[in-house]
PDB file of C-alpha atoms and ligand atoms in Angstrom:
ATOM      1  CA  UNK X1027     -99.679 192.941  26.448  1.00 47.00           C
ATOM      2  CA  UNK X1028    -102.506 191.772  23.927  1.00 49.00           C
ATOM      3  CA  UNK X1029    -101.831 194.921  21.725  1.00 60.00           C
ATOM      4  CA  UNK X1030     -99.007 193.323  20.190  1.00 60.00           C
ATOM      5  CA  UNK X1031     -99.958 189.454  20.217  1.00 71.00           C
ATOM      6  CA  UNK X1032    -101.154 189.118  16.685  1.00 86.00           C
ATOM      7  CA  UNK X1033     -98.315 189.792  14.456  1.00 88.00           C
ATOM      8  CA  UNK X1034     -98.753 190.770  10.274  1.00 92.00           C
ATOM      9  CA  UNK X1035     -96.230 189.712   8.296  1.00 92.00           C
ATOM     10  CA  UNK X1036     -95.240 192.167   5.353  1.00 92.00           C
ATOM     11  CA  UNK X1037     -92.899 192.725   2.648  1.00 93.00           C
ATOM     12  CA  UNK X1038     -91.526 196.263   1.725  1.00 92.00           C
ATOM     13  CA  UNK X1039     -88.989 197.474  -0.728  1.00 95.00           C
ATOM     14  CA  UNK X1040     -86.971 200.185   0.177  1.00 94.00           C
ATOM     15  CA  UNK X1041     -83.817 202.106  -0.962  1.00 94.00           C
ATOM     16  CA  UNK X1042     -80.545 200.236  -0.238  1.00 96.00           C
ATOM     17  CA  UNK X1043     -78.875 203.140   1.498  1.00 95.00           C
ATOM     18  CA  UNK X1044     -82.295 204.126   3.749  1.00 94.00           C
ATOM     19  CA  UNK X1045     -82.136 200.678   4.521  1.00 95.00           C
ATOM     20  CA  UNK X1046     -77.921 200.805   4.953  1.00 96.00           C
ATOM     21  CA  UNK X1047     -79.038 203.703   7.857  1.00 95.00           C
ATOM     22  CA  UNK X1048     -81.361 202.434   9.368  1.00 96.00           C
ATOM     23  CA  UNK X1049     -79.422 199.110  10.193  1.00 96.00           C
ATOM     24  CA  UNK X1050     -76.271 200.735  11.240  1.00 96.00           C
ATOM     25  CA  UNK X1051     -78.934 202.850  13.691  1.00 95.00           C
ATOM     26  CA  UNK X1052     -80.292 199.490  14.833  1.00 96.00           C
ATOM     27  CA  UNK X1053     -76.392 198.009  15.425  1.00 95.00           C
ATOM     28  CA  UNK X1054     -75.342 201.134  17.409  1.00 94.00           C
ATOM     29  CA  UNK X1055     -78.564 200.815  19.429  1.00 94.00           C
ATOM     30  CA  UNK X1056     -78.476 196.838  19.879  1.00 94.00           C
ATOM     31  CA  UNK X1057     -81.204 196.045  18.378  1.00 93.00           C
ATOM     32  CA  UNK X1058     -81.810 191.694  18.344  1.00 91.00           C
ATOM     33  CA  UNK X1059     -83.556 192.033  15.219  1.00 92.00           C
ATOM     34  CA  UNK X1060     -84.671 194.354  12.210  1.00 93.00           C
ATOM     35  CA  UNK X1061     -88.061 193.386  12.784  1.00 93.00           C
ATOM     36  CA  UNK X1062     -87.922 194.635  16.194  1.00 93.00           C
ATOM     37  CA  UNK X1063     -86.267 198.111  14.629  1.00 95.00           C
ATOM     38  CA  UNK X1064     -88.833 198.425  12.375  1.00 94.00           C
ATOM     39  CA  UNK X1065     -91.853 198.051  15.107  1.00 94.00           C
ATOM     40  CA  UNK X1066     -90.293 200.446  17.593  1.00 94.00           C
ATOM     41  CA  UNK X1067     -89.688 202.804  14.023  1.00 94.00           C
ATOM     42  CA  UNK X1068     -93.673 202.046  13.296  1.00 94.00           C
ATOM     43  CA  UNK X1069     -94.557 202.983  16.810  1.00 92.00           C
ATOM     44  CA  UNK X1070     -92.367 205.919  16.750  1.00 89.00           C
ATOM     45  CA  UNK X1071     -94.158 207.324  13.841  1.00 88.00           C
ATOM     46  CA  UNK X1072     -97.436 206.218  15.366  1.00 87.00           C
ATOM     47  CA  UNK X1073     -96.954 208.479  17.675  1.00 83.00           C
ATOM     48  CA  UNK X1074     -95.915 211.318  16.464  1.00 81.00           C
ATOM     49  CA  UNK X1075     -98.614 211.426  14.568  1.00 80.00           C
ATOM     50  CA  UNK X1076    -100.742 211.131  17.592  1.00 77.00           C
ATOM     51  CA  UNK X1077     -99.410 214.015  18.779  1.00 77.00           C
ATOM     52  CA  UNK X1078     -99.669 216.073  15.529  1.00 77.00           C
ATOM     53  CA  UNK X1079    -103.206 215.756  15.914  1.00 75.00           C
ATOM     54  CA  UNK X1080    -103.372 217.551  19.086  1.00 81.00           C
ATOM     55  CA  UNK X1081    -101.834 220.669  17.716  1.00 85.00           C
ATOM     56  CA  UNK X1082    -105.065 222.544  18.471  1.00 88.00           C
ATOM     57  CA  UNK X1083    -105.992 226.345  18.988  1.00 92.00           C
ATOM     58  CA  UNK X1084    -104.056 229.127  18.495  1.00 94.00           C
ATOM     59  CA  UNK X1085    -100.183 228.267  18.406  1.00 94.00           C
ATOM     60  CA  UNK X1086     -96.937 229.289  17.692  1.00 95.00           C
ATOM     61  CA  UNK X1087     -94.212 227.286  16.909  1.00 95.00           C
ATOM     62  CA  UNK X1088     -91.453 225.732  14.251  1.00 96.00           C
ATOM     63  CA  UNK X1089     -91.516 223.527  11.470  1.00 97.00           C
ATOM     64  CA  UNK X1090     -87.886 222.213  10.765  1.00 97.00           C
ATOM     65  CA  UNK X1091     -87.210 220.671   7.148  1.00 97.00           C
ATOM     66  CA  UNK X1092     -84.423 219.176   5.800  1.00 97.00           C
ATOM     67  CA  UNK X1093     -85.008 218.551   1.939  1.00 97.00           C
ATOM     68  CA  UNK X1094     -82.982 217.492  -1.640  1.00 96.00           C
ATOM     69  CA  UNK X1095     -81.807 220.645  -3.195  1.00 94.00           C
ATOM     70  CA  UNK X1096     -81.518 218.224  -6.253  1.00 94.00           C
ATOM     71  CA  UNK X1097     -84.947 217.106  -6.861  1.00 93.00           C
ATOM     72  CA  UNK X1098     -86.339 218.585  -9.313  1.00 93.00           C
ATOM     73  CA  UNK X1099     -89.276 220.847  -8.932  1.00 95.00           C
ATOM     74  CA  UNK X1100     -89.268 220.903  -5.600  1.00 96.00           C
ATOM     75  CA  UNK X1101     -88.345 224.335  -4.411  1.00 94.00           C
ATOM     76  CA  UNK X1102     -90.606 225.871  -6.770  1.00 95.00           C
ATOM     77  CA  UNK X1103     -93.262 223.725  -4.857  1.00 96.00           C
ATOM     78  CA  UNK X1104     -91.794 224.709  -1.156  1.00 96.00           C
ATOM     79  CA  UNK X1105     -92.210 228.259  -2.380  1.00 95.00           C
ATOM     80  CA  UNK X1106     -95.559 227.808  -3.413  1.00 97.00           C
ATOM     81  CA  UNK X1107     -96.748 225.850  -0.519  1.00 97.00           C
ATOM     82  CA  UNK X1108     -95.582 228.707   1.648  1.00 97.00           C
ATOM     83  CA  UNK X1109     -97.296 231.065  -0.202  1.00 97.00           C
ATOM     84  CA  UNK X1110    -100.743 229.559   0.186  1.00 97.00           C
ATOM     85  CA  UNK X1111    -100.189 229.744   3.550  1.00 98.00           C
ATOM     86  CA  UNK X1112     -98.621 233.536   4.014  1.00 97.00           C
ATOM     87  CA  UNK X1113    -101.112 234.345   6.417  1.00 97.00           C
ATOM     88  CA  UNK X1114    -100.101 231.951   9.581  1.00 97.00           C
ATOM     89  CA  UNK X1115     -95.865 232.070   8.007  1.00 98.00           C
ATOM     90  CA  UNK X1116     -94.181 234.384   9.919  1.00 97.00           C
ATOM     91  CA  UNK X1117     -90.221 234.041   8.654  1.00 96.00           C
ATOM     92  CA  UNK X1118     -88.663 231.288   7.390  1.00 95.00           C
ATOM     93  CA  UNK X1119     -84.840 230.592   7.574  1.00 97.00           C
ATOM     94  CA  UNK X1120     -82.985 228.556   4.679  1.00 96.00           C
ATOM     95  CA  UNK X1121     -79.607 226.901   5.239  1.00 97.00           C
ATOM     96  CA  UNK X1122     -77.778 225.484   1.976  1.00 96.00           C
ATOM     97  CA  UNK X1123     -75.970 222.774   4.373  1.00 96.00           C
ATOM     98  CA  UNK X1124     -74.389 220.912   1.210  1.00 96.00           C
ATOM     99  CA  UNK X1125     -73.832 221.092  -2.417  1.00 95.00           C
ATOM    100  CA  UNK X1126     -77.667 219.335  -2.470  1.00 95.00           C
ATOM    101  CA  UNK X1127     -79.341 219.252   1.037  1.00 96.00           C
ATOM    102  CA  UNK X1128     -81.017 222.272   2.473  1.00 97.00           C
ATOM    103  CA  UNK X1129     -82.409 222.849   5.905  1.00 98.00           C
ATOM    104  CA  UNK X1130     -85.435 225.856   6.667  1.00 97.00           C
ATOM    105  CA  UNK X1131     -86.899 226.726   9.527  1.00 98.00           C
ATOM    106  CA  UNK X1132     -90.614 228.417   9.125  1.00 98.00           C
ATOM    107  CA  UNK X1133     -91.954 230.512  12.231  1.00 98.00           C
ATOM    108  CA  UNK X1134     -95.346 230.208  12.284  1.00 97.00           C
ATOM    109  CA  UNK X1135     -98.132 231.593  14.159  1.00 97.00           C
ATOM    110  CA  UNK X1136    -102.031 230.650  13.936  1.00 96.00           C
ATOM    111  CA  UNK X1137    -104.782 228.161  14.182  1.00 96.00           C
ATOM    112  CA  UNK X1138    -103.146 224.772  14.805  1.00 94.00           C
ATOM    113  CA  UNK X1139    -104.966 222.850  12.359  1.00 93.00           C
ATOM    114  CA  UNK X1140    -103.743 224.975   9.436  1.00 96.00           C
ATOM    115  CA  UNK X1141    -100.295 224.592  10.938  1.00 96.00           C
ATOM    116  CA  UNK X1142    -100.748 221.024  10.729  1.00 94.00           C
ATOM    117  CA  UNK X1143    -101.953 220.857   7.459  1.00 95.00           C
ATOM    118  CA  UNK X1144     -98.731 223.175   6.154  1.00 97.00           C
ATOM    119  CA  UNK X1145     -96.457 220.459   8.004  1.00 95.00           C
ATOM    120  CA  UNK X1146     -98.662 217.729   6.028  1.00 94.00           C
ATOM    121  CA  UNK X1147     -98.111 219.383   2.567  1.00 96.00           C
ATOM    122  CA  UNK X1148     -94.125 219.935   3.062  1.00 97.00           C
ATOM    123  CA  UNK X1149     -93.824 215.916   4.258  1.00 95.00           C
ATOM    124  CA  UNK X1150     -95.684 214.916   1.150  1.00 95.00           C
ATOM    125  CA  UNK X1151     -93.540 215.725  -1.262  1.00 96.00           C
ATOM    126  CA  UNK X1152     -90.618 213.780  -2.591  1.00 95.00           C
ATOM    127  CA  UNK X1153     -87.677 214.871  -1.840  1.00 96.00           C
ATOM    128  CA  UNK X1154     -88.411 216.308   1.593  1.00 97.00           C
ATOM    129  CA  UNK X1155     -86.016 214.037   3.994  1.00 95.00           C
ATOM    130  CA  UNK X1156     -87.732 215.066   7.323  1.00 94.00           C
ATOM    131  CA  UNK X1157     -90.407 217.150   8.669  1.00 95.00           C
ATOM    132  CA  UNK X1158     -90.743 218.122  12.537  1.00 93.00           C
ATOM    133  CA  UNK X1159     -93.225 220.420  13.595  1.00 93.00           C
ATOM    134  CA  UNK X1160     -92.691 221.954  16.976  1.00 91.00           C
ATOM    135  CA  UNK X1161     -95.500 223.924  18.859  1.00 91.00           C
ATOM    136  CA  UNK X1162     -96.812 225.826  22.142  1.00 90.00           C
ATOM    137  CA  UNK X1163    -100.043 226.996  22.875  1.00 88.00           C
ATOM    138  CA  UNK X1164    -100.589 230.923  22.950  1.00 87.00           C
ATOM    139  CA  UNK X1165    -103.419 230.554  25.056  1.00 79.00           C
ATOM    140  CA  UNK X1166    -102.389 230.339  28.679  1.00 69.00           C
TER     141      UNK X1166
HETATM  142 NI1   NI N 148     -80.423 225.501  -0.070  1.00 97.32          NI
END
């Protein structure tokens, strides 16, 4: 494995209780160190990512968000996002799970790389916990 032979060292500030989360995750999995938690998280995103980019074509599919009911601004912003994008939004579903988190599920249906770039916008802004984007080809 050369990929992985020359090693960066960095420094990062995060919030206490992401941080709190992430190492009970890493405990429960047996993880030896943080460091190797936060390259396996690193890769994880990596790939996603990866994958994202080969959402191609006409699709179909789901975008899952879970997002801070609390934040300000930010369902105004949702709303609008969703807007500018009316033409590939099919239905969306919203869930008030708690007093301040919300989960909604957008059916979508259209040219991948605009369904990409929707997923994009919604993980951008703050407040937005996670983001999956789930799709199939329509094409057979
Ligand atoms: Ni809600």
């Amino acid at each position: 494995m050369t990929m992985d032979d020359d090693l960066s060292r960095i420094g990062i500030s995060l919030p206490k209780n992401l941080l709190d989360q992430f190492d009970k995750i890493l405990n429960y999995r047996g993880y030896s160190s943080r460091s190797e938690g936060i390259r396996d998280a690193i890769r994880t995103y990596n790939t996603y990512y990866k994958w994202m980019s080969d959402v191609k074509g006409e699709r179909e599919g789901v975008i899952t968000m879970v997002y801070d009911h609390d934040q300000r601004g930010l369902l105004v912003t949702i709303t609008d996002i969703q807007h500018g994008f009316n033409e590939i939004i099919k239905a969306s579903l919203h869930s008030h799970v708690t007093d301040n988190r919300c989960l909604e599920v957008i059916l979508v249906h259209g040219d991948g790389a605009q369904i990409k770039t929707l997923a994009e916008k919604l993980m951008a802004q703050k407040g937005v916990e996670s983001v999956k984007l789930t799709t199939i080809s329509v094409e057979d």
